[in-house]
Amino acid sequence: MAHPELLGIEADDETYSELHDAFAWEVERASAVTILAGYFNPEYITRLLNSIPQSPIARRRTCRVRIGIGIDPGLPLIGEWLRLRFLKSAIKEAGFKNTEVFAIRDGSVHFHTKVYGFIRKTQRSWYVGSANPGNRRHEMMVRVSGRHDALSAYADAALSKGIEVDEAPPVDEAQTLEGFFASGYLAYRPPAANLFTFDAVRLKPDERKALDDRGGERLGIPYAAVTTKGYGFRLAEAMDEAEVLPVDEGWERGTPKRLSHRRLSVETSLGFWVPRPYSEKIERDLEAVRTRRQERLARFMERLVADGGEERATQAFSTYIQAVNATLGEYGLRERPVAEARAGFANFLSARVKLLKDCKRRERYCRTLVLTPMPNIWSDETASREFIASFFEDVAWRASAVGGRPRILRAFQDGLGGDVNLSDPGDTECALVERLASRPWTDAVWFRVEDDDEDIGN
């Protein structure tokens, strides 16, 4: 019971217990936690779960957390949806990796139940009553000890009707600008270094100019790569794996042109905004690219760590540095110390072998583009206004460009109406607001026009 003093009742831990103390006691050694409620306080839920000690950390990592929250039809769907995303993020950051958070919403009926379930080793307990997690009212719950098949089935059924909040909100709620944008995703390229090129020879500006004037580029030096600093050594090329490209050299090389995300997105202040239907297509194509890159990296690793692999790489580097010095000497430039270069390459090679043996780091290297749900920026007036303005500015700029329009603009034009002038940001924004107010924007709108390779580049 929460605030039993309001009724003049004393908690004795036998007949009555203080509700939040009882929850903390259940959670402290829980291996599974289930929470169903109509409203929620994210700080309270996070603080409650943190009752599980951090040590041993495996306690949190293996604890299964399932949360289902009913979204009141009278509340803005997008705001509540994003609050639930933040809740899930906070729980996972606290160490609870096995966490699922569901939004439960069905028409005009508010899912308003309050059920808490806990498993401590083999002991199960359920709390059923009036308390939403974290409110400060007088509340009462009844504790049911032991296995209860009906309550278990009820909880499973409720969660099965929910939508995992990692997914985009239901598209039929896109009746405002916030809803329109929140149903999409942001695409960005993760930063990546040129991991398999060793910067062995750094050139001063006058040295680079002298070489450029006489021959430029690689000057016939084996395995050489022109970098911003000078001449690098291409390890992958030396191992006959030149297709193992760094992310920043163009992840589309050797893949269909259709993989370009630009024609399916609009550039904004936060990155490239992608409608949900297009994000699914991009993700499928990206998965194919990631698979190919992982296969190439695995093959590269096998060659490098096989018997004689590192010796072959070292011999190739020796050939490279000798050729570099021969070229520098030919043009009267200072030759580089061979022993120092070889020592540096030995450290580089050791680090790259370690990287290639690490599956997670290989997977990270193969991420060429990342799609993430649209964040909640709507409470920040400045950020949201800048985002919206940048969206319509990019639409206007690309609509005014010479040549064919990309698919996203053609579908956007079709959804707004053929008479809308996309080259005017203000007119386009007003047209979209009016369109959303009259009828929701659905996924089907984005599929009304066919894809076209010719629109790539805009």
Short mmCIF file of C-alpha atoms in Angstrom, two decimals:
data_model
loop_
_atom_site.label_atom_id
_atom_site.label_comp_id
_atom_site.label_asym_id
_atom_site.label_seq_id
_atom_site.Cartn_x
_atom_site.Cartn_y
_atom_site.Cartn_z
CA MET A 1 0.00 0.00 0.00
CA ALA A 2 1.26 3.49 -0.85
CA HIS A 3 0.67 6.16 1.81
CA PRO A 4 -1.19 3.87 4.26
CA GLU A 5 -1.02 6.66 6.83
CA LEU A 6 -3.87 8.39 5.02
CA LEU A 7 -6.15 5.69 6.39
CA GLY A 8 -4.42 5.41 9.75
CA ILE A 9 -2.99 2.00 8.83
CA GLU A 10 0.50 0.96 9.89
CA ALA A 11 2.58 -1.21 7.58
CA ASP A 12 3.62 -4.34 9.49
CA ASP A 13 5.15 -6.32 6.59
CA GLU A 14 2.71 -9.15 7.29
CA THR A 15 -0.74 -7.81 6.58
CA TYR A 16 0.36 -4.57 4.90
CA SER A 17 3.65 -3.46 3.39
CA GLU A 18 4.68 -0.09 2.05
CA LEU A 19 4.19 -0.55 -1.69
CA HIS A 20 7.46 0.87 -3.00
CA ASP A 21 9.48 -1.01 -0.37
CA ALA A 22 7.76 -4.22 -1.43
CA PHE A 23 8.61 -3.58 -5.09
CA ALA A 24 12.25 -2.83 -4.25
CA TRP A 25 12.46 -6.06 -2.24
CA GLU A 26 11.05 -8.07 -5.16
CA VAL A 27 13.36 -6.48 -7.72
CA GLU A 28 16.54 -6.81 -5.64
CA ARG A 29 16.98 -10.48 -6.53
CA ALA A 30 14.67 -10.75 -9.52
CA SER A 31 15.58 -12.68 -12.66
CA ALA A 32 12.52 -11.37 -14.51
CA VAL A 33 10.33 -8.27 -14.14
CA THR A 34 7.03 -7.55 -15.91
CA ILE A 35 5.21 -4.22 -15.61
CA LEU A 36 1.85 -3.37 -17.19
CA ALA A 37 0.36 0.06 -16.57
CA GLY A 38 -1.70 2.88 -18.03
CA TYR A 39 0.75 5.65 -17.15
CA PHE A 40 4.38 5.66 -16.05
CA ASN A 41 7.19 7.64 -14.49
CA PRO A 42 10.44 6.76 -16.33
CA GLU A 43 12.68 7.96 -13.48
CA TYR A 44 10.82 5.76 -11.00
CA ILE A 45 11.01 2.63 -13.16
CA THR A 46 14.72 3.14 -13.78
CA ARG A 47 15.37 3.74 -10.09
CA LEU A 48 13.33 0.65 -9.16
CA LEU A 49 15.28 -1.60 -11.53
CA ASN A 50 18.52 -0.18 -10.21
CA SER A 51 17.67 -1.94 -6.94
CA ILE A 52 19.36 -4.92 -8.58
CA PRO A 53 23.02 -4.54 -7.58
CA GLN A 54 25.55 -3.77 -10.31
CA SER A 55 27.84 -6.49 -9.00
CA PRO A 56 27.86 -9.10 -10.28
CA ILE A 57 26.96 -7.30 -13.51
CA ALA A 58 25.60 -10.55 -14.94
CA ARG A 59 22.58 -10.12 -12.66
CA ARG A 60 21.39 -7.16 -14.67
CA ARG A 61 22.53 -8.52 -18.01
CA THR A 62 20.51 -11.72 -17.63
CA CYS A 63 17.43 -10.21 -15.96
CA ARG A 64 14.50 -10.14 -18.39
CA VAL A 65 12.53 -6.89 -18.31
CA ARG A 66 9.17 -6.52 -20.07
CA ILE A 67 7.18 -3.31 -19.84
CA GLY A 68 3.85 -2.55 -21.50
CA ILE A 69 2.35 0.92 -21.16
CA GLY A 70 -1.06 1.97 -22.40
CA ILE A 71 -1.06 5.23 -24.33
CA ASP A 72 -4.05 7.43 -23.52
CA PRO A 73 -5.85 8.29 -26.78
CA GLY A 74 -6.14 11.85 -25.45
CA LEU A 75 -2.34 12.29 -25.25
CA PRO A 76 -0.05 13.02 -28.19
CA LEU A 77 1.08 9.64 -29.50
CA ILE A 78 4.50 10.81 -30.65
CA GLY A 79 5.48 12.37 -27.32
CA GLU A 80 4.48 9.28 -25.33
CA TRP A 81 6.14 6.98 -27.83
CA LEU A 82 9.42 8.82 -27.55
CA ARG A 83 9.22 8.90 -23.74
CA LEU A 84 8.99 5.12 -23.85
CA ARG A 85 12.02 4.99 -26.14
CA PHE A 86 13.97 7.08 -23.67
CA LEU A 87 12.85 4.77 -20.87
CA LYS A 88 14.10 1.72 -22.74
CA SER A 89 17.40 3.44 -23.52
CA ALA A 90 17.92 4.36 -19.85
CA ILE A 91 17.16 0.80 -18.71
CA LYS A 92 19.59 -0.73 -21.21
CA GLU A 93 22.29 1.79 -20.31
CA ALA A 94 21.92 0.64 -16.68
CA GLY A 95 22.95 -2.85 -17.79
CA PHE A 96 19.62 -4.56 -18.53
CA LYS A 97 20.35 -5.87 -22.01
CA ASN A 98 17.30 -8.15 -22.22
CA THR A 99 14.70 -5.37 -22.18
CA GLU A 100 11.49 -4.97 -24.16
CA VAL A 101 9.21 -1.94 -23.92
CA PHE A 102 5.83 -1.93 -25.65
CA ALA A 103 3.30 0.78 -26.38
CA ILE A 104 -0.26 -0.55 -26.09
CA ARG A 105 -2.89 1.44 -27.91
CA ASP A 106 -6.07 0.30 -29.59
CA GLY A 107 -8.50 2.86 -30.95
CA SER A 108 -10.31 4.94 -28.34
CA VAL A 109 -9.91 2.46 -25.46
CA HIS A 110 -7.11 3.23 -22.99
CA PHE A 111 -5.22 0.18 -21.73
CA HIS A 112 -5.37 1.06 -18.02
CA THR A 113 -4.43 -2.09 -16.12
CA LYS A 114 -1.81 -2.22 -13.33
CA VAL A 115 -0.04 -5.55 -13.02
CA TYR A 116 3.49 -6.24 -11.78
CA GLY A 117 5.15 -9.64 -12.02
CA PHE A 118 8.45 -10.79 -10.51
CA ILE A 119 10.46 -14.00 -10.60
CA ARG A 120 13.02 -14.56 -7.82
CA LYS A 121 14.84 -17.79 -8.68
CA THR A 122 11.82 -20.13 -8.90
CA GLN A 123 9.48 -18.05 -6.74
CA ARG A 124 6.87 -16.04 -8.63
CA SER A 125 4.76 -13.20 -7.33
CA TRP A 126 2.20 -10.86 -8.86
CA TYR A 127 0.85 -7.50 -7.71
CA VAL A 128 -2.57 -6.42 -8.99
CA GLY A 129 -4.31 -3.20 -8.04
CA SER A 130 -4.43 0.53 -8.69
CA ALA A 131 -0.83 1.78 -8.74
CA ASN A 132 0.81 3.14 -11.88
CA PRO A 133 4.61 3.01 -11.56
CA GLY A 134 5.89 6.11 -9.82
CA ASN A 135 2.75 8.06 -8.95
CA ARG A 136 2.44 9.71 -5.54
CA ARG A 137 -1.17 8.87 -4.77
CA HIS A 138 -2.62 6.56 -2.19
CA GLU A 139 -2.66 3.18 -3.91
CA MET A 140 -3.31 -0.44 -3.02
CA MET A 141 -2.07 -3.63 -4.65
CA VAL A 142 -2.78 -7.25 -3.77
CA ARG A 143 0.17 -9.65 -3.79
CA VAL A 144 -0.43 -13.09 -5.28
CA SER A 145 2.33 -15.56 -4.45
CA GLY A 146 3.29 -18.55 -6.52
CA ARG A 147 2.54 -19.59 -10.06
CA HIS A 148 -0.62 -18.10 -11.57
CA ASP A 149 -1.27 -19.27 -15.12
CA ALA A 150 -4.13 -16.84 -15.75
CA LEU A 151 -2.09 -13.76 -14.83
CA SER A 152 0.86 -15.02 -16.85
CA ALA A 153 -1.38 -15.55 -19.87
CA TYR A 154 -2.95 -12.11 -19.38
CA ALA A 155 0.45 -10.40 -19.31
CA ASP A 156 1.62 -12.27 -22.41
CA ALA A 157 -1.59 -11.39 -24.27
CA ALA A 158 -1.32 -7.70 -23.36
CA LEU A 159 2.30 -7.47 -24.47
CA SER A 160 1.54 -9.31 -27.71
CA LYS A 161 -0.91 -6.53 -28.60
CA GLY A 162 1.71 -3.84 -28.05
CA ILE A 163 4.26 -2.45 -30.48
CA GLU A 164 7.94 -2.48 -29.53
CA VAL A 165 8.92 1.17 -29.19
CA ASP A 166 12.04 0.68 -31.31
CA GLU A 167 9.61 0.53 -34.21
CA ALA A 168 8.23 3.71 -35.75
CA PRO A 169 4.84 4.87 -34.39
CA PRO A 170 1.73 3.80 -36.31
CA VAL A 171 1.71 5.71 -39.55
CA ASP A 172 -2.00 6.52 -39.36
CA GLU A 173 -1.15 9.01 -36.63
CA ALA A 174 0.80 11.24 -39.01
CA GLN A 175 -1.69 14.09 -38.88
CA THR A 176 0.78 16.78 -37.81
CA LEU A 177 4.28 17.76 -38.86
CA GLU A 178 5.63 16.11 -35.71
CA GLY A 179 3.82 12.88 -36.52
CA PHE A 180 4.94 12.98 -40.15
CA PHE A 181 8.61 13.31 -39.25
CA ALA A 182 8.54 11.05 -36.19
CA SER A 183 7.36 8.12 -38.32
CA GLY A 184 10.61 8.25 -40.27
CA TYR A 185 14.27 7.53 -39.61
CA LEU A 186 17.57 9.38 -39.74
CA ALA A 187 20.45 8.00 -41.79
CA TYR A 188 24.07 8.86 -41.13
CA ARG A 189 27.48 7.49 -41.98
CA PRO A 190 29.50 6.45 -38.91
CA PRO A 191 33.02 7.90 -38.81
CA ALA A 192 35.70 5.47 -39.91
CA ALA A 193 39.42 5.70 -40.40
CA ASN A 194 41.30 4.23 -43.34
CA LEU A 195 42.17 1.20 -41.28
CA PHE A 196 44.17 -0.80 -43.80
CA THR A 197 46.43 1.91 -45.18
CA PHE A 198 49.59 2.59 -43.19
CA ASP A 199 50.85 6.19 -43.37
CA ALA A 200 54.47 5.21 -43.79
CA VAL A 201 55.85 8.25 -45.62
CA ARG A 202 54.73 11.74 -44.77
CA LEU A 203 55.62 14.43 -47.26
CA LYS A 204 56.21 18.11 -46.70
CA PRO A 205 54.35 20.47 -49.06
CA ASP A 206 57.48 21.17 -51.12
CA GLU A 207 58.22 17.43 -51.42
CA ARG A 208 54.70 16.66 -52.55
CA LYS A 209 54.85 19.47 -55.11
CA ALA A 210 58.16 18.19 -56.47
CA LEU A 211 56.73 14.70 -56.92
CA ASP A 212 53.46 15.95 -58.37
CA ASP A 213 55.29 18.10 -60.89
CA ARG A 214 57.32 15.12 -62.09
CA GLY A 215 54.81 12.33 -62.09
CA GLY A 216 52.12 12.70 -59.48
CA GLU A 217 50.00 10.11 -57.81
CA ARG A 218 51.79 6.81 -57.09
CA LEU A 219 54.74 7.12 -59.50
CA GLY A 220 54.70 3.36 -60.06
CA ILE A 221 55.40 2.56 -56.38
CA PRO A 222 53.89 -0.86 -55.55
CA TYR A 223 51.05 -0.92 -52.98
CA ALA A 224 51.23 2.88 -52.62
CA ALA A 225 48.20 5.01 -51.75
CA VAL A 226 48.17 8.79 -52.04
CA THR A 227 46.95 10.16 -48.71
CA THR A 228 46.54 13.65 -47.31
CA LYS A 229 49.85 13.21 -45.49
CA GLY A 230 51.93 11.58 -48.18
CA TYR A 231 52.29 8.02 -49.44
CA GLY A 232 50.55 5.21 -47.59
CA PHE A 233 50.99 1.45 -47.86
CA ARG A 234 47.91 -0.53 -48.92
CA LEU A 235 47.93 -3.66 -46.79
CA ALA A 236 44.84 -5.16 -48.44
CA GLU A 237 46.34 -4.73 -51.92
CA ALA A 238 49.54 -6.38 -50.77
CA MET A 239 47.50 -9.39 -49.66
CA ASP A 240 45.54 -9.51 -52.95
CA GLU A 241 42.41 -8.23 -51.20
CA ALA A 242 42.07 -4.81 -52.77
CA GLU A 243 38.28 -5.06 -52.54
CA VAL A 244 38.48 -4.66 -48.75
CA LEU A 245 37.73 -0.94 -48.92
CA PRO A 246 37.63 1.51 -46.04
CA VAL A 247 34.23 3.02 -45.44
CA ASP A 248 35.31 6.49 -46.48
CA GLU A 249 36.38 5.31 -49.95
CA GLY A 250 32.79 4.73 -51.01
CA TRP A 251 30.69 1.86 -49.77
CA GLU A 252 28.79 1.73 -53.04
CA ARG A 253 31.79 0.58 -55.05
CA GLY A 254 31.00 -2.76 -56.64
CA THR A 255 27.32 -2.59 -55.58
CA PRO A 256 24.19 -1.67 -57.53
CA LYS A 257 23.55 2.04 -58.00
CA ARG A 258 20.16 1.50 -56.43
CA LEU A 259 21.88 1.23 -53.08
CA SER A 260 22.34 5.01 -52.94
CA HIS A 261 20.16 6.39 -50.15
CA ARG A 262 20.22 9.98 -51.41
CA ARG A 263 17.29 9.55 -53.80
CA LEU A 264 15.22 8.10 -50.94
CA SER A 265 15.96 10.76 -48.32
CA VAL A 266 15.92 14.48 -47.57
CA GLU A 267 18.94 16.15 -46.00
CA THR A 268 18.22 17.96 -42.72
CA SER A 269 20.07 19.59 -39.85
CA LEU A 270 20.12 16.19 -38.08
CA GLY A 271 21.12 14.01 -41.01
CA PHE A 272 19.21 12.39 -43.86
CA TRP A 273 15.52 11.92 -43.07
CA VAL A 274 14.10 8.71 -44.58
CA PRO A 275 10.42 7.67 -44.67
CA ARG A 276 9.77 4.41 -42.93
CA PRO A 277 8.93 2.40 -46.11
CA TYR A 278 12.18 3.53 -47.75
CA SER A 279 14.16 2.81 -44.60
CA GLU A 280 13.11 -0.81 -44.84
CA LYS A 281 14.37 -1.01 -48.43
CA ILE A 282 17.64 0.70 -47.55
CA GLU A 283 18.16 -1.62 -44.58
CA ARG A 284 17.68 -4.69 -46.77
CA ASP A 285 20.22 -3.40 -49.28
CA LEU A 286 22.63 -2.45 -46.51
CA GLU A 287 22.42 -5.92 -45.05
CA ALA A 288 23.54 -7.34 -48.39
CA VAL A 289 26.47 -4.90 -48.47
CA ARG A 290 27.44 -5.71 -44.89
CA THR A 291 27.37 -9.42 -45.66
CA ARG A 292 29.68 -8.99 -48.65
CA ARG A 293 32.10 -6.82 -46.70
CA GLN A 294 32.17 -9.25 -43.80
CA GLU A 295 32.95 -12.09 -46.20
CA ARG A 296 35.82 -10.08 -47.69
CA LEU A 297 37.18 -9.19 -44.28
CA ALA A 298 36.97 -12.82 -43.18
CA ARG A 299 38.90 -13.86 -46.29
CA PHE A 300 41.41 -11.08 -45.70
CA MET A 301 41.88 -12.24 -42.09
CA GLU A 302 42.43 -15.82 -43.20
CA ARG A 303 45.19 -14.77 -45.58
CA LEU A 304 46.82 -12.52 -43.04
CA VAL A 305 46.85 -14.92 -40.09
CA ALA A 306 47.65 -18.02 -42.14
CA ASP A 307 51.17 -19.45 -42.02
CA GLY A 308 53.46 -16.97 -43.71
CA GLY A 309 50.75 -14.30 -43.98
CA GLU A 310 52.39 -11.69 -41.77
CA GLU A 311 55.78 -12.45 -43.34
CA ARG A 312 54.27 -11.86 -46.78
CA ALA A 313 52.85 -8.52 -45.65
CA THR A 314 56.20 -7.52 -44.14
CA GLN A 315 58.05 -8.44 -47.34
CA ALA A 316 55.57 -6.42 -49.40
CA PHE A 317 56.13 -3.44 -47.13
CA SER A 318 59.89 -3.77 -47.54
CA THR A 319 59.42 -3.71 -51.33
CA TYR A 320 57.22 -0.64 -50.97
CA ILE A 321 59.57 1.37 -48.72
CA GLN A 322 62.56 0.57 -50.93
CA ALA A 323 60.64 1.79 -53.98
CA VAL A 324 59.59 4.95 -52.14
CA ASN A 325 63.17 5.74 -51.17
CA ALA A 326 64.37 5.04 -54.72
CA THR A 327 61.80 7.51 -56.03
CA LEU A 328 62.67 10.14 -53.41
CA GLY A 329 66.39 9.76 -54.21
CA GLU A 330 65.73 10.02 -57.94
CA TYR A 331 64.19 13.45 -57.44
CA GLY A 332 66.75 14.64 -54.92
CA LEU A 333 64.45 14.36 -51.90
CA ARG A 334 65.29 13.05 -48.44
CA GLU A 335 65.01 9.28 -48.12
CA ARG A 336 63.19 7.80 -45.10
CA PRO A 337 64.91 5.62 -42.46
CA VAL A 338 64.05 2.03 -43.36
CA ALA A 339 64.46 0.58 -39.86
CA GLU A 340 62.14 3.19 -38.36
CA ALA A 341 59.51 2.58 -41.06
CA ARG A 342 59.66 -1.18 -40.56
CA ALA A 343 59.23 -0.83 -36.79
CA GLY A 344 56.19 1.37 -37.30
CA PHE A 345 54.70 -1.09 -39.77
CA ALA A 346 55.23 -3.98 -37.35
CA ASN A 347 53.08 -2.18 -34.76
CA PHE A 348 50.47 -1.33 -37.40
CA LEU A 349 50.32 -4.93 -38.62
CA SER A 350 49.95 -6.31 -35.09
CA ALA A 351 47.05 -3.93 -34.40
CA ARG A 352 45.27 -4.84 -37.65
CA VAL A 353 45.60 -8.56 -37.03
CA LYS A 354 44.05 -8.05 -33.60
CA LEU A 355 41.21 -6.04 -35.13
CA LEU A 356 40.46 -8.66 -37.76
CA LYS A 357 40.28 -11.41 -35.13
CA ASP A 358 37.64 -9.43 -33.20
CA CYS A 359 34.19 -10.23 -34.63
CA LYS A 360 32.52 -7.17 -33.12
CA ARG A 361 35.14 -4.81 -34.49
CA ARG A 362 34.83 -6.40 -37.93
CA GLU A 363 31.07 -5.86 -37.76
CA ARG A 364 31.60 -2.25 -36.74
CA TYR A 365 33.96 -1.71 -39.67
CA CYS A 366 31.32 -3.03 -42.06
CA ARG A 367 28.69 -0.49 -40.98
CA THR A 368 28.50 1.82 -43.94
CA LEU A 369 25.26 3.59 -43.09
CA VAL A 370 23.21 3.65 -39.88
CA LEU A 371 19.45 4.11 -39.64
CA THR A 372 18.06 5.31 -36.33
CA PRO A 373 14.51 6.27 -35.29
CA MET A 374 13.74 9.97 -35.40
CA PRO A 375 14.61 11.45 -31.97
CA ASN A 376 12.21 13.51 -29.87
CA ILE A 377 13.14 17.12 -30.64
CA TRP A 378 9.66 18.63 -30.42
CA SER A 379 10.01 20.00 -26.89
CA ASP A 380 12.99 22.06 -28.10
CA GLU A 381 11.46 24.81 -30.19
CA THR A 382 14.77 25.95 -31.70
CA ALA A 383 15.94 22.45 -32.68
CA SER A 384 12.57 21.43 -34.11
CA ARG A 385 12.22 24.64 -36.12
CA GLU A 386 15.73 24.28 -37.54
CA PHE A 387 15.04 20.67 -38.48
CA ILE A 388 11.75 21.47 -40.21
CA ALA A 389 13.23 24.46 -42.04
CA SER A 390 16.22 22.43 -43.24
CA PHE A 391 13.89 19.71 -44.56
CA PHE A 392 11.90 22.09 -46.72
CA GLU A 393 15.03 23.95 -47.84
CA ASP A 394 16.57 20.73 -49.16
CA VAL A 395 13.30 19.82 -50.88
CA ALA A 396 13.22 23.27 -52.52
CA TRP A 397 16.87 23.15 -53.62
CA ARG A 398 16.57 19.71 -55.17
CA ALA A 399 13.21 20.50 -56.78
CA SER A 400 14.88 23.47 -58.52
CA ALA A 401 17.84 21.46 -59.77
CA VAL A 402 18.25 20.66 -63.44
CA GLY A 403 17.42 17.09 -64.39
CA GLY A 404 15.10 14.42 -63.09
CA ARG A 405 13.76 14.51 -59.56
CA PRO A 406 14.63 11.78 -57.05
CA ARG A 407 11.99 9.29 -56.08
CA ILE A 408 11.28 10.82 -52.67
CA LEU A 409 10.46 14.21 -54.23
CA ARG A 410 8.23 12.67 -56.88
CA ALA A 411 6.32 10.72 -54.21
CA PHE A 412 6.17 13.80 -51.95
CA GLN A 413 4.80 15.90 -54.83
CA ASP A 414 2.23 13.22 -55.62
CA GLY A 415 1.11 13.11 -51.98
CA LEU A 416 0.71 16.88 -51.73
CA GLY A 417 -0.83 17.40 -55.14
CA GLY A 418 0.66 18.21 -58.49
CA ASP A 419 -0.01 21.96 -58.23
CA VAL A 420 2.17 22.48 -55.13
CA ASN A 421 5.39 24.36 -55.90
CA LEU A 422 8.12 22.38 -54.14
CA SER A 423 10.66 25.07 -55.01
CA ASP A 424 9.11 27.35 -52.38
CA PRO A 425 9.84 26.11 -48.81
CA GLY A 426 7.02 28.14 -47.24
CA ASP A 427 4.38 27.00 -49.71
CA THR A 428 5.46 23.39 -49.38
CA GLU A 429 5.29 23.44 -45.57
CA CYS A 430 1.82 25.01 -45.62
CA ALA A 431 0.66 22.46 -48.18
CA LEU A 432 1.89 19.59 -46.01
CA VAL A 433 0.21 20.97 -42.88
CA GLU A 434 -3.08 21.31 -44.75
CA ARG A 435 -2.71 17.84 -46.25
CA LEU A 436 -2.10 16.24 -42.85
CA ALA A 437 -5.04 18.07 -41.29
CA SER A 438 -7.39 16.79 -43.97
CA ARG A 439 -6.22 13.16 -43.99
CA PRO A 440 -3.28 11.21 -42.50
CA TRP A 441 -0.18 10.49 -44.53
CA THR A 442 0.14 6.74 -45.03
CA ASP A 443 2.95 4.46 -46.15
CA ALA A 444 1.11 3.88 -49.41
CA VAL A 445 1.85 7.45 -50.53
CA TRP A 446 5.58 6.72 -50.74
CA PHE A 447 4.93 3.77 -53.06
CA ARG A 448 2.76 5.53 -55.63
CA VAL A 449 5.73 6.30 -57.86
CA GLU A 450 8.19 3.77 -59.21
CA ASP A 451 11.91 3.80 -58.47
CA ASP A 452 14.21 5.03 -61.23
CA ASP A 453 17.97 4.72 -61.48
CA GLU A 454 18.09 7.90 -63.55
CA ASP A 455 17.17 10.07 -60.58
CA ILE A 456 20.37 9.22 -58.69
CA GLY A 457 22.51 12.26 -58.03
CA ASN A 458 19.77 14.69 -57.06
#
